[in-house]
Short mmCIF file of C-alpha atoms in Angstrom, two decimals:
data_model
loop_
_atom_site.label_atom_id
_atom_site.label_comp_id
_atom_site.label_asym_id
_atom_site.label_seq_id
_atom_site.Cartn_x
_atom_site.Cartn_y
_atom_site.Cartn_z
CA MET V 15 192.84 208.72 -47.26
CA CYS V 16 193.68 212.39 -48.18
CA ASN V 17 195.42 213.49 -51.42
CA SER V 18 198.60 214.02 -51.82
CA GLN V 19 199.35 217.56 -51.54
CA ALA V 20 197.19 217.81 -48.36
CA ALA V 21 199.47 214.84 -47.06
CA TYR V 22 202.45 216.67 -47.86
CA SER V 23 201.31 219.64 -46.25
CA ALA V 24 200.16 218.13 -43.04
CA LEU V 25 203.81 216.28 -42.96
CA GLU V 26 205.39 219.54 -43.12
CA ALA V 27 203.35 221.16 -40.22
CA LEU V 28 204.12 218.00 -37.67
CA PRO V 29 205.45 219.46 -34.55
CA LEU V 30 209.33 218.90 -33.75
CA GLY V 31 210.08 215.75 -32.07
CA TRP V 32 207.97 213.79 -34.33
CA VAL V 33 208.65 211.30 -37.59
CA GLY V 34 205.55 211.72 -40.17
CA GLU V 35 205.56 209.07 -43.21
CA ILE V 36 202.98 209.07 -45.88
CA VAL V 37 201.72 205.24 -46.29
CA ASP V 38 199.32 204.27 -49.03
CA GLU V 39 198.36 208.31 -49.24
CA GLU V 40 197.84 208.73 -45.63
CA LEU V 41 199.68 210.46 -43.12
CA VAL V 42 201.11 208.55 -39.92
CA ALA V 43 202.86 210.36 -37.25
CA SER V 44 205.35 208.67 -34.65
CA PRO V 45 206.79 209.92 -31.84
CA ARG V 46 210.77 210.02 -31.89
CA PRO V 47 212.26 206.59 -30.89
CA ALA V 48 212.82 206.11 -26.72
CA PRO V 49 216.36 205.51 -25.79
CA GLY V 50 216.21 201.58 -26.18
CA GLN V 51 215.32 201.90 -29.92
CA ALA V 52 217.56 204.58 -30.66
CA ARG V 53 220.43 202.56 -29.29
CA ALA V 54 219.77 199.59 -31.19
CA ALA V 55 219.56 201.49 -34.33
CA PHE V 56 222.64 203.43 -33.62
CA MET V 57 224.78 200.35 -32.67
CA LEU V 58 223.69 198.64 -35.67
CA GLY V 59 224.88 201.19 -38.05
CA VAL V 60 228.37 201.70 -35.84
CA GLU V 61 228.57 197.82 -36.53
CA LEU V 62 227.62 197.82 -40.40
CA GLY V 63 229.57 200.97 -40.91
CA GLU V 64 232.69 199.93 -39.68
CA ARG V 65 232.66 196.94 -41.97
CA PHE V 66 231.17 198.29 -44.93
CA ASP V 67 231.77 201.95 -44.94
CA PRO V 68 235.65 203.13 -46.59
CA ARG V 69 236.19 205.96 -44.47
CA ARG V 70 235.81 203.47 -41.87
CA GLY V 71 238.28 200.82 -43.25
CA GLY V 72 235.53 199.08 -44.69
CA SER V 73 234.85 197.55 -48.12
CA GLY V 74 233.12 200.47 -49.35
CA ARG V 75 230.46 197.84 -50.97
CA TRP V 76 227.81 199.75 -49.10
CA CYS V 77 226.30 203.23 -48.03
CA PHE V 78 224.29 203.67 -45.35
CA LEU V 79 221.94 206.28 -43.83
CA ARG V 80 220.45 206.57 -40.46
CA ALA V 81 216.50 207.90 -41.10
CA PRO V 82 216.48 208.84 -44.37
CA GLU V 83 213.25 210.52 -45.68
CA LEU V 84 212.34 207.95 -48.72
CA ARG V 85 210.13 209.16 -51.42
CA LEU V 86 209.20 206.10 -52.94
CA GLY V 87 206.12 206.36 -55.60
CA ARG V 88 203.15 207.97 -53.47
CA ASP V 89 204.91 206.81 -50.14
CA VAL V 90 207.13 209.02 -48.11
CA LEU V 91 208.97 206.50 -45.60
CA VAL V 92 211.09 207.02 -42.85
CA PRO V 93 213.06 204.03 -41.69
CA ASP V 94 215.65 203.75 -38.78
CA LEU V 95 218.38 202.76 -41.18
CA ALA V 96 218.85 202.15 -44.79
CA GLY V 97 221.48 200.57 -47.41
CA TRP V 98 222.13 200.76 -50.79
CA ARG V 99 224.89 198.62 -52.64
CA ARG V 100 227.38 201.12 -53.92
CA ASP V 101 227.06 199.48 -57.38
CA ARG V 102 223.43 200.77 -57.58
CA LEU V 103 224.29 204.25 -56.73
CA ALA V 104 225.28 206.31 -59.62
CA GLU V 105 226.47 209.23 -57.49
CA ALA V 106 226.26 209.75 -53.80
CA PRO V 107 223.72 211.40 -52.60
CA THR V 108 224.17 215.15 -52.09
CA PRO V 109 223.82 216.70 -48.80
CA GLU V 110 221.45 219.49 -50.15
CA GLU V 111 218.50 216.76 -51.25
CA PRO V 112 216.45 216.43 -48.33
CA PHE V 113 214.91 212.77 -49.47
CA LEU V 114 215.85 210.25 -51.83
CA THR V 115 213.64 208.44 -54.52
CA LEU V 116 215.99 205.23 -55.17
CA ALA V 117 214.63 202.54 -53.21
CA PRO V 118 217.20 201.14 -50.71
CA ASP V 119 218.27 197.37 -50.88
CA TRP V 120 218.30 196.84 -47.16
CA ILE V 121 215.95 198.33 -44.33
CA CYS V 122 216.07 197.93 -40.96
CA GLU V 123 212.87 199.11 -38.68
CA VAL V 124 213.48 199.24 -34.94
CA LEU V 125 210.22 198.43 -33.57
CA THR V 126 208.30 200.34 -30.74
CA PRO V 127 204.69 199.67 -29.23
CA SER V 128 203.46 202.76 -31.00
CA THR V 129 204.85 201.32 -34.61
CA ALA V 130 205.21 197.87 -34.57
CA ALA V 131 201.97 197.31 -36.22
CA LEU V 132 202.50 200.01 -38.87
CA ASP V 133 206.10 198.63 -39.57
CA ARG V 134 204.36 195.48 -40.00
CA THR V 135 201.42 195.69 -41.71
CA ARG V 136 201.70 198.70 -44.28
CA LYS V 137 205.42 199.60 -44.48
CA LEU V 138 206.54 196.04 -45.40
CA PRO V 139 204.14 196.04 -48.24
CA ALA V 140 205.19 199.64 -49.05
CA TYR V 141 209.07 198.56 -48.96
CA ALA V 142 208.16 195.35 -50.99
CA ARG V 143 206.38 197.17 -53.83
CA ALA V 144 209.38 199.92 -54.32
CA GLY V 145 211.69 196.83 -54.59
CA VAL V 146 213.65 196.59 -51.28
CA SER V 147 215.41 193.28 -51.07
CA HIS V 148 216.14 192.84 -47.05
CA VAL V 149 214.22 193.88 -44.30
CA TRP V 150 215.42 193.37 -40.41
CA LEU V 151 212.90 194.02 -38.20
CA ILE V 152 214.46 194.71 -34.46
CA ASP V 153 212.72 194.47 -31.11
CA PRO V 154 214.66 196.04 -28.31
CA ALA V 155 211.87 195.07 -25.65
CA ALA V 156 211.86 191.47 -26.91
CA HIS V 157 215.61 191.44 -27.91
CA THR V 158 214.94 189.86 -31.30
CA LEU V 159 216.05 190.43 -34.87
CA GLU V 160 213.76 188.92 -37.78
CA ILE V 161 215.26 188.71 -41.14
CA PHE V 162 213.44 189.14 -44.42
CA GLN V 163 213.80 188.59 -47.74
CA ARG V 164 211.57 189.46 -50.71
CA VAL V 165 210.07 187.11 -52.61
CA LYS V 166 207.57 187.15 -55.65
CA ARG V 167 204.24 187.26 -53.04
CA GLY V 168 205.79 189.63 -50.58
CA TRP V 169 208.00 188.56 -47.56
CA LEU V 170 209.81 185.65 -46.38
CA LEU V 171 210.97 185.30 -42.99
CA VAL V 172 214.23 183.97 -43.43
CA ASP V 173 215.11 183.63 -39.73
CA THR V 174 214.88 185.22 -36.14
CA PHE V 175 217.61 185.76 -33.60
CA GLU V 176 217.28 186.37 -29.80
CA GLY V 177 219.28 187.63 -26.90
CA GLU V 178 222.67 187.13 -27.22
CA ALA V 179 223.44 185.40 -30.51
CA ILE V 180 225.85 185.94 -33.15
CA VAL V 181 224.08 186.61 -36.09
CA ARG V 182 225.18 186.08 -39.56
CA ALA V 183 222.22 187.23 -42.11
CA GLU V 184 221.51 188.39 -45.49
CA PRO V 185 222.44 190.77 -47.13
CA PHE V 186 225.80 191.00 -44.47
CA SER V 187 226.17 187.27 -44.13
CA SER V 188 230.17 188.11 -44.15
CA LEU V 189 229.83 189.91 -40.57
CA PRO V 190 229.24 188.32 -37.46
CA ILE V 191 226.79 190.90 -35.19
CA GLU V 192 227.04 190.16 -31.43
CA LEU V 193 223.10 190.96 -30.99
CA SER V 194 223.75 191.84 -27.11
CA SER V 195 225.37 195.10 -28.23
CA LEU V 196 222.03 196.50 -29.63
CA TRP V 197 220.21 196.01 -26.51
CA MET V 198 220.56 198.98 -23.83
CA PRO V 199 222.95 198.32 -20.92
CA THR V 200 221.55 196.72 -17.69
CA GLU V 201 222.01 199.10 -14.65
CA SER V 202 224.81 197.10 -13.34
CA LEU V 203 227.07 197.49 -16.52
CA LEU V 204 226.15 201.12 -16.12
CA GLU V 205 227.70 201.45 -12.94
CA LEU V 206 231.02 199.89 -14.63
CA VAL V 207 230.91 202.56 -17.04
CA ARG V 208 230.79 205.41 -14.37
#
C-alpha cells in the first residue's frame, strides 16, 4: 500500500503507452490494449452509440465514454467503456475535466492476459463499492461476454455468451448485439476487404 498522494504522483509519471489506475490505494499499471482488445471495445462502442447516442439518431438515453478516468472515492479506475443514464447526469461532462467522479451505471472491461485478474478480483469490488449497476466482461481471446448485475452482496453473473451469439442483455436488452462483430476478423475476412 502507498499513500494517496504518492500514488497520484506515480500515476502521473507513468510512461507513454501505459494505463495507470489506483485500486485500494495501490498503483496498478497496464500496457495499452492489443488490437483484439481495442477492436472489441471500439465495436461495442459503435453498436451502443448508434442506438443510444442522439447525434447518431439514437434515443439519447445514455452517454458513453471510451476509457474515461473515474475517480470513485480513493480509487482511480479506467474502464474500457462506461455508460451513464442521461437522467443521472445533471449536465454533460465538460471537455476540460480530465476525470469524472459520478459512478457510471454500466461498465465494460475487455480482458487481456495481463489485466484479467485485476479486472475480476480488484476492480469488480471497486465498481460495486461505487454503485455501478452492471458490468460486462469481454474476453476477445475466448470470444465470450459475461454479464454481471450488482446485488446486495456484490455481483451476480446473470448470463454468459460466446462465439457468434446474438446478445440481448441488461441494461441494453432492447438492442441485439452480434457478438461476432466484436472479434478481430480472420485472415480470410481481411483478404476480402483488401
